[in-house]
PDB file of C-alpha atoms in Angstrom:
ATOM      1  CA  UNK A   1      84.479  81.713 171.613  1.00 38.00           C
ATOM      2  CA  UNK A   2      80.937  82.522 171.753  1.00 42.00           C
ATOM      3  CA  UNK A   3      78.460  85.940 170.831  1.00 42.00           C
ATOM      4  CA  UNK A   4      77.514  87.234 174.950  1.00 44.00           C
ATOM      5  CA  UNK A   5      74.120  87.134 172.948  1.00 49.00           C
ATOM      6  CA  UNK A   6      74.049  83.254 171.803  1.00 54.00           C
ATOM      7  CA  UNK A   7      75.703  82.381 175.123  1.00 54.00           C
ATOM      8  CA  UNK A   8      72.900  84.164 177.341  1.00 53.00           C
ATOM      9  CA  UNK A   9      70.697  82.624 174.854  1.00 54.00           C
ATOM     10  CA  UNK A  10      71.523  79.209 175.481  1.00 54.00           C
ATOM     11  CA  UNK A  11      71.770  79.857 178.797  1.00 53.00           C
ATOM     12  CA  UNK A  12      68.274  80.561 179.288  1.00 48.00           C
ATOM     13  CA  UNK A  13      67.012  76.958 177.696  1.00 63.00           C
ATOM     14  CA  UNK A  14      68.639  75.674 180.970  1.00 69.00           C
ATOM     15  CA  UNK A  15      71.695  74.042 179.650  1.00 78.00           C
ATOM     16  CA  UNK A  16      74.955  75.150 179.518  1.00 86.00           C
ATOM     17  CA  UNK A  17      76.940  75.227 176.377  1.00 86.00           C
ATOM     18  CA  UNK A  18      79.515  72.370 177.614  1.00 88.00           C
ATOM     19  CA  UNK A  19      76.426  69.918 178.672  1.00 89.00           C
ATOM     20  CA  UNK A  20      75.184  70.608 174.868  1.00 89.00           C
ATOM     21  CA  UNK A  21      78.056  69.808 173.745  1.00 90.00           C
ATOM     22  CA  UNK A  22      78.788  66.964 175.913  1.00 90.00           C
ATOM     23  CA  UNK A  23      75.440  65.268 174.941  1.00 90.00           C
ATOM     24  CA  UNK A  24      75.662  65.892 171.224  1.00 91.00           C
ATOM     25  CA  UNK A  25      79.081  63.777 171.173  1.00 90.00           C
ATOM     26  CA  UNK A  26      76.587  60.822 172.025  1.00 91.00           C
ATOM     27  CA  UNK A  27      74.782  61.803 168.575  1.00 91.00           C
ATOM     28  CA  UNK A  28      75.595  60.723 165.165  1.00 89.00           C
ATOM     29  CA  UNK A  29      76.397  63.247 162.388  1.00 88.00           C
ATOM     30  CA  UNK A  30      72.872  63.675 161.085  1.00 90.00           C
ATOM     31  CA  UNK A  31      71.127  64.773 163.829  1.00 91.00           C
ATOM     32  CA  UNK A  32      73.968  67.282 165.368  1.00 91.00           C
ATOM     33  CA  UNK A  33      73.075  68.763 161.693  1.00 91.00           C
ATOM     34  CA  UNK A  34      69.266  68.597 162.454  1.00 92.00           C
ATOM     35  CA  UNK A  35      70.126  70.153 165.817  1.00 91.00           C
ATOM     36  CA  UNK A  36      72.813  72.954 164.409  1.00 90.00           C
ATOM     37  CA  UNK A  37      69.893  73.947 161.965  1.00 92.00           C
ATOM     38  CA  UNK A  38      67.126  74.510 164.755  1.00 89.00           C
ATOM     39  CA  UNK A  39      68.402  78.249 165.626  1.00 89.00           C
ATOM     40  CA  UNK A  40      71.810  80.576 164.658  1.00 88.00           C
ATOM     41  CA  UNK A  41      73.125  80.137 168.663  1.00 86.00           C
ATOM     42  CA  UNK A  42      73.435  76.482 167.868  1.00 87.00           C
ATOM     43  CA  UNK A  43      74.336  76.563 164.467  1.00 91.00           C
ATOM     44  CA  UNK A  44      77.413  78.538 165.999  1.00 91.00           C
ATOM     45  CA  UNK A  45      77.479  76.563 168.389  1.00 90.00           C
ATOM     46  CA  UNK A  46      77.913  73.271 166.429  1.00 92.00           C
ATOM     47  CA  UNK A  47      80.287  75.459 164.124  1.00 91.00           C
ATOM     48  CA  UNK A  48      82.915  76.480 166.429  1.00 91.00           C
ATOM     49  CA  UNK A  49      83.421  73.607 168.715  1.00 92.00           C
ATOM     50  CA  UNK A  50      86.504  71.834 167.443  1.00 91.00           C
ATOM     51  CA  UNK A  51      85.419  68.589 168.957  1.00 90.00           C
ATOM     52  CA  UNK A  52      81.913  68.466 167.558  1.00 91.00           C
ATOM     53  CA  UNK A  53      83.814  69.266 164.302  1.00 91.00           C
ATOM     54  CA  UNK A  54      86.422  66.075 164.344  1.00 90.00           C
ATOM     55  CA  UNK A  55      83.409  64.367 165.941  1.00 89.00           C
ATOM     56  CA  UNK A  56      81.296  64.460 162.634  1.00 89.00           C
ATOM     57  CA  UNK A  57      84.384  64.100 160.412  1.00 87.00           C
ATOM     58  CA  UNK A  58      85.233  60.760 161.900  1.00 87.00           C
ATOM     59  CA  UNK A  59      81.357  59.547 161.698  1.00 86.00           C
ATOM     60  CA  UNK A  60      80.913  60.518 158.393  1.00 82.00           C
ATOM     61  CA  UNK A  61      83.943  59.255 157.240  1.00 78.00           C
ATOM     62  CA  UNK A  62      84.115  55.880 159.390  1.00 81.00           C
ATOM     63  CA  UNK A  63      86.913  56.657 161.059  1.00 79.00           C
ATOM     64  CA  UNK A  64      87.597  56.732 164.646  1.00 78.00           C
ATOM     65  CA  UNK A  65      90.318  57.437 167.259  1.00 76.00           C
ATOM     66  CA  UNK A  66      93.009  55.303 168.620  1.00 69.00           C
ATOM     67  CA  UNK A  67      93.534  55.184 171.988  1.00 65.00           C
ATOM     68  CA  UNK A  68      97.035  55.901 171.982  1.00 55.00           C
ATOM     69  CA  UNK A  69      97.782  59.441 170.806  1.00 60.00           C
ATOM     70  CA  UNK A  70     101.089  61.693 170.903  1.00 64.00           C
ATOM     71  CA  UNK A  71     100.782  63.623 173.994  1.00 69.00           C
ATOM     72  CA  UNK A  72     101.075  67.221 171.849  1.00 74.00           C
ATOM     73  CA  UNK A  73      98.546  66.332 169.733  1.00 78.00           C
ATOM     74  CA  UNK A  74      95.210  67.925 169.618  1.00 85.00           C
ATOM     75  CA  UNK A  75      91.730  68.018 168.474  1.00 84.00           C
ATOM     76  CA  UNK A  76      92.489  71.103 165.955  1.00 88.00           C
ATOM     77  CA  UNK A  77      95.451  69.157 164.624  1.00 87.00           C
ATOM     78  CA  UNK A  78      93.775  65.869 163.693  1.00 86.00           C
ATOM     79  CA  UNK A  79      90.881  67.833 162.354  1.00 87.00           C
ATOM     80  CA  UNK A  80      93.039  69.929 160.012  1.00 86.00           C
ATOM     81  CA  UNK A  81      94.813  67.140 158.930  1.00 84.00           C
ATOM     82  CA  UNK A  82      91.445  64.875 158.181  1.00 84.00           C
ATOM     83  CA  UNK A  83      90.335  68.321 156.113  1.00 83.00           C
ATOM     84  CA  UNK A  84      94.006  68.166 153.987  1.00 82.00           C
ATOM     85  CA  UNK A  85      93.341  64.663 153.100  1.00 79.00           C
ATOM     86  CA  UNK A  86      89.811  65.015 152.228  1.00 79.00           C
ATOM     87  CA  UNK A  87      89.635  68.593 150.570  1.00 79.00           C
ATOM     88  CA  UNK A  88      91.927  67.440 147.545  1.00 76.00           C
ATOM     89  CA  UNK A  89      89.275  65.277 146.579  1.00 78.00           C
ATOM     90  CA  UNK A  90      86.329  67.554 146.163  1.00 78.00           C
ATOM     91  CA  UNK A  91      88.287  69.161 143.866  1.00 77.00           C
ATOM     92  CA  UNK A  92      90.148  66.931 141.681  1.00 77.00           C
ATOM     93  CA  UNK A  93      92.493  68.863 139.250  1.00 74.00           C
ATOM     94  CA  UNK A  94      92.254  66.295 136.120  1.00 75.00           C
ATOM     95  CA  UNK A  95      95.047  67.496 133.791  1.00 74.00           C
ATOM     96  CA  UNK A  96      95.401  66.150 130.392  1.00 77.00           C
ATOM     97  CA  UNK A  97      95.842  62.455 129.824  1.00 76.00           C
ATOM     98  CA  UNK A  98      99.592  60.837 129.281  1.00 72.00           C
ATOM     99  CA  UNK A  99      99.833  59.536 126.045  1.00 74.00           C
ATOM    100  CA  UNK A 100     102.288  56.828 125.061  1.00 72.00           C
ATOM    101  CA  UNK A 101     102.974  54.416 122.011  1.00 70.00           C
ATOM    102  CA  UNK A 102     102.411  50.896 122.664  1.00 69.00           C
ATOM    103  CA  UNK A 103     104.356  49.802 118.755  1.00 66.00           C
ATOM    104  CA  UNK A 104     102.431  48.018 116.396  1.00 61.00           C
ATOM    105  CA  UNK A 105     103.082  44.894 117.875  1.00 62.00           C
ATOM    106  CA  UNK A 106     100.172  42.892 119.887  1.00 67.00           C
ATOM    107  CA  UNK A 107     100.871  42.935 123.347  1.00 67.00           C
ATOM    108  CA  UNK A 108      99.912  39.187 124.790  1.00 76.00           C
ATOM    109  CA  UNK A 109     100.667  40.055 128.491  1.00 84.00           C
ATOM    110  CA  UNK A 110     100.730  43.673 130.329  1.00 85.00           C
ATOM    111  CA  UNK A 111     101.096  44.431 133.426  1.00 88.00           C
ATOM    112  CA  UNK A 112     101.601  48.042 135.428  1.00 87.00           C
ATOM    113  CA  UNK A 113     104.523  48.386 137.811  1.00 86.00           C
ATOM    114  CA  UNK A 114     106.020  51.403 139.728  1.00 87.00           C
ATOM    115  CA  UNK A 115     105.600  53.990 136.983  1.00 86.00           C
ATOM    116  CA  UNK A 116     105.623  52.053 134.005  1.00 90.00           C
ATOM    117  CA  UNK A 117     103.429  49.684 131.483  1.00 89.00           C
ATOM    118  CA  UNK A 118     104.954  46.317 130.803  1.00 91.00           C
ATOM    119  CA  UNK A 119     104.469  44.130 127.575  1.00 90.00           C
ATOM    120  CA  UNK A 120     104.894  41.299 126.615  1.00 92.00           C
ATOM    121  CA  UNK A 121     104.981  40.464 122.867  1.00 90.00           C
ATOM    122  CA  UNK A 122     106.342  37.782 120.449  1.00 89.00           C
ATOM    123  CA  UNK A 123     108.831  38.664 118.228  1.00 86.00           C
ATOM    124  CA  UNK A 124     107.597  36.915 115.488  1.00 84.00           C
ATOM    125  CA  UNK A 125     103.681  37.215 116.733  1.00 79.00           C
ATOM    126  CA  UNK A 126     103.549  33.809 117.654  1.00 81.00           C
ATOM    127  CA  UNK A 127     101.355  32.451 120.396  1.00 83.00           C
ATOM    128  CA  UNK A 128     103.498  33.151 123.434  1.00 85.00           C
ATOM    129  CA  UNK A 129     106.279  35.596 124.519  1.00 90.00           C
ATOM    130  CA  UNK A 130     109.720  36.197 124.170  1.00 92.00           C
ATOM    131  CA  UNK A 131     110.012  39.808 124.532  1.00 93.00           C
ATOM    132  CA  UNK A 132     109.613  42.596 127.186  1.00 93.00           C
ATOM    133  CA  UNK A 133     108.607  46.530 126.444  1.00 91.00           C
ATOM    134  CA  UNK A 134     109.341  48.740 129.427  1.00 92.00           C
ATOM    135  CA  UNK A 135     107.193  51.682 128.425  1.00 89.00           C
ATOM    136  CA  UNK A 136     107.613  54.905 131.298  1.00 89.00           C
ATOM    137  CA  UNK A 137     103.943  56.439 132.127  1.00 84.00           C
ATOM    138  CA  UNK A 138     106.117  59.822 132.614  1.00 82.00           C
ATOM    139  CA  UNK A 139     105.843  61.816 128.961  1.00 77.00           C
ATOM    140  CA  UNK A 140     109.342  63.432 129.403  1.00 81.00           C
ATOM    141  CA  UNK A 141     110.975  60.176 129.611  1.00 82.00           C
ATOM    142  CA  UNK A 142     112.392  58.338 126.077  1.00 84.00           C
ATOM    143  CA  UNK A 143     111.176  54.582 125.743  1.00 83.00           C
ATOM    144  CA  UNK A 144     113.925  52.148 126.386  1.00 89.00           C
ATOM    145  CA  UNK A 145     114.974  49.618 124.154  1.00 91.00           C
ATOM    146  CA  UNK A 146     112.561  46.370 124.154  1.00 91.00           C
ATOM    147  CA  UNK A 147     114.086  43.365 125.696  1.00 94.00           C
ATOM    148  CA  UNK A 148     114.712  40.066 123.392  1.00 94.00           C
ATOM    149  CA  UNK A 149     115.067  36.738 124.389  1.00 95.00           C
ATOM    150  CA  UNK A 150     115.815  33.184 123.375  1.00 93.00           C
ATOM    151  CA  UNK A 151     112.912  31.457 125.166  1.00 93.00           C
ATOM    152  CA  UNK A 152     109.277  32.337 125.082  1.00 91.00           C
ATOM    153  CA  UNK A 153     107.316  32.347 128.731  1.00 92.00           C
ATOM    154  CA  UNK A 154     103.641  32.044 129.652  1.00 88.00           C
ATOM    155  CA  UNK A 155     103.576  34.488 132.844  1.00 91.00           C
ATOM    156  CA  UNK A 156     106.234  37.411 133.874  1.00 94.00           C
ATOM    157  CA  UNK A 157     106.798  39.949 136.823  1.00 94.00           C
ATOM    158  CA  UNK A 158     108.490  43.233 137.260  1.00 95.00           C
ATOM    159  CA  UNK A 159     110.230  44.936 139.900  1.00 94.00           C
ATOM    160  CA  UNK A 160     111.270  48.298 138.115  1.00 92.00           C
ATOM    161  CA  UNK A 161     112.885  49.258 141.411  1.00 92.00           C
ATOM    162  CA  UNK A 162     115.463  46.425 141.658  1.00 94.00           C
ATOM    163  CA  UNK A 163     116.032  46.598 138.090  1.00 95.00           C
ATOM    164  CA  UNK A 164     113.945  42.528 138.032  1.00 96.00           C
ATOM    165  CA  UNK A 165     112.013  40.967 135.560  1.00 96.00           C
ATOM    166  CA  UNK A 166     111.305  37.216 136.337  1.00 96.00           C
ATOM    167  CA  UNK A 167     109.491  35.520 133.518  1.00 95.00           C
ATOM    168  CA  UNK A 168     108.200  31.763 134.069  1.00 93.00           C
ATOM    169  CA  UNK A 169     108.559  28.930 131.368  1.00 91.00           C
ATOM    170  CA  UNK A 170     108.315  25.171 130.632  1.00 88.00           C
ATOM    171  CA  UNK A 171     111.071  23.007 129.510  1.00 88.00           C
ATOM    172  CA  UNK A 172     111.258  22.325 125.658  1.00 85.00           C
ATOM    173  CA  UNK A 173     111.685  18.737 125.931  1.00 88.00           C
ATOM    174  CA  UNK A 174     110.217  18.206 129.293  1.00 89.00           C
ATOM    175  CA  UNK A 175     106.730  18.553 130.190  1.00 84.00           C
ATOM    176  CA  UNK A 176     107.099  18.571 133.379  1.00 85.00           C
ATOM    177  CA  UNK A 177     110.137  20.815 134.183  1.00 90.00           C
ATOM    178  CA  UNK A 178     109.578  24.852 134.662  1.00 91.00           C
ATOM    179  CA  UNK A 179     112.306  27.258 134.324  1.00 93.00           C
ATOM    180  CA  UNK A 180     112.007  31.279 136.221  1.00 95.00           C
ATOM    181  CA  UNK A 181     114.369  33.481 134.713  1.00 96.00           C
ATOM    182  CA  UNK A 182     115.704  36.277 136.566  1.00 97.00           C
ATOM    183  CA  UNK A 183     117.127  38.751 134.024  1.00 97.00           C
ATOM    184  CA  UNK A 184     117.586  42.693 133.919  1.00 96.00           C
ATOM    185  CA  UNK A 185     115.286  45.176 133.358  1.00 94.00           C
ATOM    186  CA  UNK A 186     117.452  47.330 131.929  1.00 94.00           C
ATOM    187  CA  UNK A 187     120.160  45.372 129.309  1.00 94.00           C
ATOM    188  CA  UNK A 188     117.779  42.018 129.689  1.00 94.00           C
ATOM    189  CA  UNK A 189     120.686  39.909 130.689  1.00 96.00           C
ATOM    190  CA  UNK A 190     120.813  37.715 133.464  1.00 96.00           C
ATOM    191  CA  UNK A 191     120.471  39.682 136.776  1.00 97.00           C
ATOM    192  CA  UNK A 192     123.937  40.791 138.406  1.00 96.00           C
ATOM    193  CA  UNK A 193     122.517  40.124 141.719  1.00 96.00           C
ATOM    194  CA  UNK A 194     121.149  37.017 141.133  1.00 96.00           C
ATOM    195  CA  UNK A 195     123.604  33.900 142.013  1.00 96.00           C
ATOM    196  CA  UNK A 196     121.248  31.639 139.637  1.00 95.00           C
ATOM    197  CA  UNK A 197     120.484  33.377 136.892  1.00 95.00           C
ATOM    198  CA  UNK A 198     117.678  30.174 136.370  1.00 95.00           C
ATOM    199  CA  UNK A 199     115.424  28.493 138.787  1.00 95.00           C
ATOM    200  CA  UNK A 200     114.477  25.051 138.021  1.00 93.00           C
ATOM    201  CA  UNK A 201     110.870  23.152 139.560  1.00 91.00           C
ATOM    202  CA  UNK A 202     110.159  19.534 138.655  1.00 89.00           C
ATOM    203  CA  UNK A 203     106.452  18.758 139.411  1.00 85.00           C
ATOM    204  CA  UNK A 204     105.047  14.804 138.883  1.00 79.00           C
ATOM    205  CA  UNK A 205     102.088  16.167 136.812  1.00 80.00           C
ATOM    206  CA  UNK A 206     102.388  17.554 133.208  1.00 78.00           C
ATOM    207  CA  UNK A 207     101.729  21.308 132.389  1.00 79.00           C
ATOM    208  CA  UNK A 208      99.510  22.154 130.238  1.00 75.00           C
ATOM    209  CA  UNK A 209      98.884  26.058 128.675  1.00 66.00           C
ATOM    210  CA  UNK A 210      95.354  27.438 129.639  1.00 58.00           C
ATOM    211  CA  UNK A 211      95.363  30.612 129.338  1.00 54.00           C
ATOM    212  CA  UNK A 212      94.845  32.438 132.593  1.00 52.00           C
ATOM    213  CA  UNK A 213      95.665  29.866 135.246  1.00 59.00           C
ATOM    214  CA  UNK A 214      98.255  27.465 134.079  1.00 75.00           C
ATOM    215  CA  UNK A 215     101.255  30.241 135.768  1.00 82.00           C
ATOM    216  CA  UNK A 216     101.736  32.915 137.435  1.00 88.00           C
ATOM    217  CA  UNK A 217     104.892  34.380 139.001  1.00 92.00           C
ATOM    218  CA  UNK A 218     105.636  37.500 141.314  1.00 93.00           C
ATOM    219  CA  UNK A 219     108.142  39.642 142.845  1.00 94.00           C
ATOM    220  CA  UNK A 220     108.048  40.684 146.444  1.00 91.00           C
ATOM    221  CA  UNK A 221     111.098  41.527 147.420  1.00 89.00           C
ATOM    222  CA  UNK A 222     113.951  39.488 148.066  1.00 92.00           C
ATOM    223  CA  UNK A 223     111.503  36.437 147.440  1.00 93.00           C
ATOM    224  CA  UNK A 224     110.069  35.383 144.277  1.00 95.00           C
ATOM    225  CA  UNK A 225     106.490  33.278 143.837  1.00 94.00           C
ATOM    226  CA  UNK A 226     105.790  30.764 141.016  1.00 92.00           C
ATOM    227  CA  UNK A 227     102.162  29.511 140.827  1.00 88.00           C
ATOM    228  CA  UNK A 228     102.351  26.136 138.469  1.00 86.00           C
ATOM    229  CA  UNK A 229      98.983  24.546 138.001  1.00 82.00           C
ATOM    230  CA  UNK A 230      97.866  21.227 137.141  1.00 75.00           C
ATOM    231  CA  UNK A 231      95.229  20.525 134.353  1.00 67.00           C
ATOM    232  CA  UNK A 232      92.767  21.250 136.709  1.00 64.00           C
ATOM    233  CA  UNK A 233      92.214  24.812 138.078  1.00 57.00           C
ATOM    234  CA  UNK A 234      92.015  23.861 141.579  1.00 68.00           C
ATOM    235  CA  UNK A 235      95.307  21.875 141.683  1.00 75.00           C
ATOM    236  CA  UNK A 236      98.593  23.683 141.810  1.00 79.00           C
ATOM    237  CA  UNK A 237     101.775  24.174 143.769  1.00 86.00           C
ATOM    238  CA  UNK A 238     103.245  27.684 145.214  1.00 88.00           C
ATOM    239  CA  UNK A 239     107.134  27.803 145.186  1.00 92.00           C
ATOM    240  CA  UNK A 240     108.943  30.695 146.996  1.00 94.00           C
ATOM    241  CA  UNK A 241     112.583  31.131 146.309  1.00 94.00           C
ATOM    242  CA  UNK A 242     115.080  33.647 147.361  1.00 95.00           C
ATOM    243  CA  UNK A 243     115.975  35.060 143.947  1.00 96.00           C
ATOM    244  CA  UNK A 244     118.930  36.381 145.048  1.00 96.00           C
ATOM    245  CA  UNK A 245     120.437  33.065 146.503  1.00 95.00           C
ATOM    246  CA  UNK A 246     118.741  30.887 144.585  1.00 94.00           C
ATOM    247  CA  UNK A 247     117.367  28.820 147.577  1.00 93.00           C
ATOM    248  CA  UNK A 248     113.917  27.585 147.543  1.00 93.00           C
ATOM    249  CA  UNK A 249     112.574  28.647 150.671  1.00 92.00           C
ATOM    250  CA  UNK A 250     109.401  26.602 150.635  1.00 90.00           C
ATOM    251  CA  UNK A 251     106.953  24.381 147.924  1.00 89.00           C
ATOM    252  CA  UNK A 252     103.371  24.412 148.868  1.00 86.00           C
ATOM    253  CA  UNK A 253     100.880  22.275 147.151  1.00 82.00           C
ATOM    254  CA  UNK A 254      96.730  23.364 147.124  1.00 76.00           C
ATOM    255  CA  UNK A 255      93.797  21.480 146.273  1.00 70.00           C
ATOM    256  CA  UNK A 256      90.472  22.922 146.262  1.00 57.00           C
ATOM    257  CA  UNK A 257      90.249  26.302 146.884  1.00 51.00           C
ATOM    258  CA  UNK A 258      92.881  26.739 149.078  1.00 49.00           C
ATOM    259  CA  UNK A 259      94.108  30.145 149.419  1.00 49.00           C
ATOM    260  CA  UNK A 260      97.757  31.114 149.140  1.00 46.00           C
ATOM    261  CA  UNK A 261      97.208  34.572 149.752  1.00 42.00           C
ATOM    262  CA  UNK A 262      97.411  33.543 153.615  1.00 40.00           C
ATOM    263  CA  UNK A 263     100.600  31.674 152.569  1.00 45.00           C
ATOM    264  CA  UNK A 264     102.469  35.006 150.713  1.00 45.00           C
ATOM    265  CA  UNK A 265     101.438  36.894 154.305  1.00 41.00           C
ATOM    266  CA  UNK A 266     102.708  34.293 156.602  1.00 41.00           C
ATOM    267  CA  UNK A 267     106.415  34.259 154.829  1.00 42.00           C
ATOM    268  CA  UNK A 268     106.850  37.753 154.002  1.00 42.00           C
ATOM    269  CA  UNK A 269     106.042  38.183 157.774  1.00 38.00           C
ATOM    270  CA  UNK A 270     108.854  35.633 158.583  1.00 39.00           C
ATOM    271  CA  UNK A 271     111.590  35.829 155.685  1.00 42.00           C
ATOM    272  CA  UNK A 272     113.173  38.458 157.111  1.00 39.00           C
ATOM    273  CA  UNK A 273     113.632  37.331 160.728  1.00 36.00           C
ATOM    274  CA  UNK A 274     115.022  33.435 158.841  1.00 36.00           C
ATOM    275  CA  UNK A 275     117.348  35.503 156.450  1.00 41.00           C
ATOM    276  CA  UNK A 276     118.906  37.713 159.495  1.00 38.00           C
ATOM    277  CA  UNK A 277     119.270  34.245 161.237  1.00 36.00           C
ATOM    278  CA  UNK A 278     120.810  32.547 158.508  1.00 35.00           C
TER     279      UNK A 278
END
């Protein structure tokens, strides 16, 4: 592995190459470099021991090992696959930026979902939506028809991949009374899958537009989230349905700067064990 030359060389300091090696895995990264740099035996030395080289990749990187590994797996391997990962990004091949139409229209909502850029737009550039444009980020595919329909809605979501869009609305005549509508992302007609095409939520506090809290809605899933908030910011209540049933799994109200973040964990860890149970 070693030049008879460096070995006999290191020899002579009165350490063996292993010890060396053995103490400079209690090092970090910065000074097995200041040490590699001192002479060419240990340069070589630092160079060619596959250990020292993972050891300085992990280090650097912030990584570390777990204690259980695959029994055929080896230093060399987890090294070279560290290297695969992180060579592709000192040399980033930028190719030429994807261009795509957005139509004249004003977009009032956008979001960007599994390959493509969502908009939402008014028809007849009114204050809120009542339209969808699927637009695909990949330049050799045709833009799809925009989606029209006959209710505008404050906050939408996208699942491109179960062919979802679930927009979020408030009753015409009641103030109180939000609708989710599940519809297609493809012929925007109500969802084939979905047994109620629209989910209903009564709240006993009237709601109010302002923009940027008031809704917000989101797909994960077999489950769907509707955030309704009150006139104030740090009032609202979380409803989680099964879209494709239509039941409502759970309502959740917050005050204060509760966080429901812990609350979309804690059920998408156990929907799936209720649903098999059901």
């Amino acid at each position: 592995m070693r030049g008879t030359s460096d070995t006999g060389f290191i020899r002579s300091q009165g350490l063996s190459p292993e010890l060396i090696i053995k103490i400079l895995h209690c090092c970090d990264p910065s000074t097995i470099l200041r040490f590699a740099a001192t002479c060419k035996a240990y340069c070589e030395l630092v160079a060619q021991s596959t250990s020292l080289q993972l050891h300085i990749e992990l280090e650097a990187n912030g990584l570390e090992l777990v204690k259980v590994l695959k029994q055929d797996t080896t230093y060399s391997m987890i090294l070279e696959d560290i290297k695969k990962f992180r060579d592709p990004w000192y040399n980033l091949d930028f190719r030429e930026p994807v261009k795509r139409p957005l139509r004249e229209t004003r977009g009032i909502l956008w979001r960007l979902r599994q390959g493509f850029y969502i908009k939402a737009f008014s028809q007849s550039r009114g204050q809120y939506s009542d339209a969808l444009q699927f637009i695909p980020l990949d330049p050799q595919a045709l833009d799809p028809p925009p989606l029209m329909f006959e209710f505008t809605f404050w906050a939408f979501a996208a699942d491109p991949g179960q062919g979802l869009a679930a927009m979020i609305s408030r009753d015409t005549d009641r103030c109180n009374t939000c609708h989710v509508h599940l519809r297609s992302s493809i012929t925007g007609l109500a969802h084939p899958l979905a047994k109620y095409p629209r989910l209903s939520a009564e709240f006993d506090f009237e709601v109010v537009f302002q923009s940027g809290y008031t809704m917000d809605i989101e797909i994960m899933e077999r489950m769907v989230f509707a955030k309704v908030s009150n006139q104030r910011p740090s009032v609202y209540e979380l409803l989680i349905w099964d879209w494709r049933l239509g039941t409502l799994l759970h309502r959740i109200s917050f005050e204060r700067g509760r966080r429901p973040i812990m609350a979309l964990r804690f059920w998408s860890m156990i929907y799936p064990t209720a649903h098999q149970s059901a």
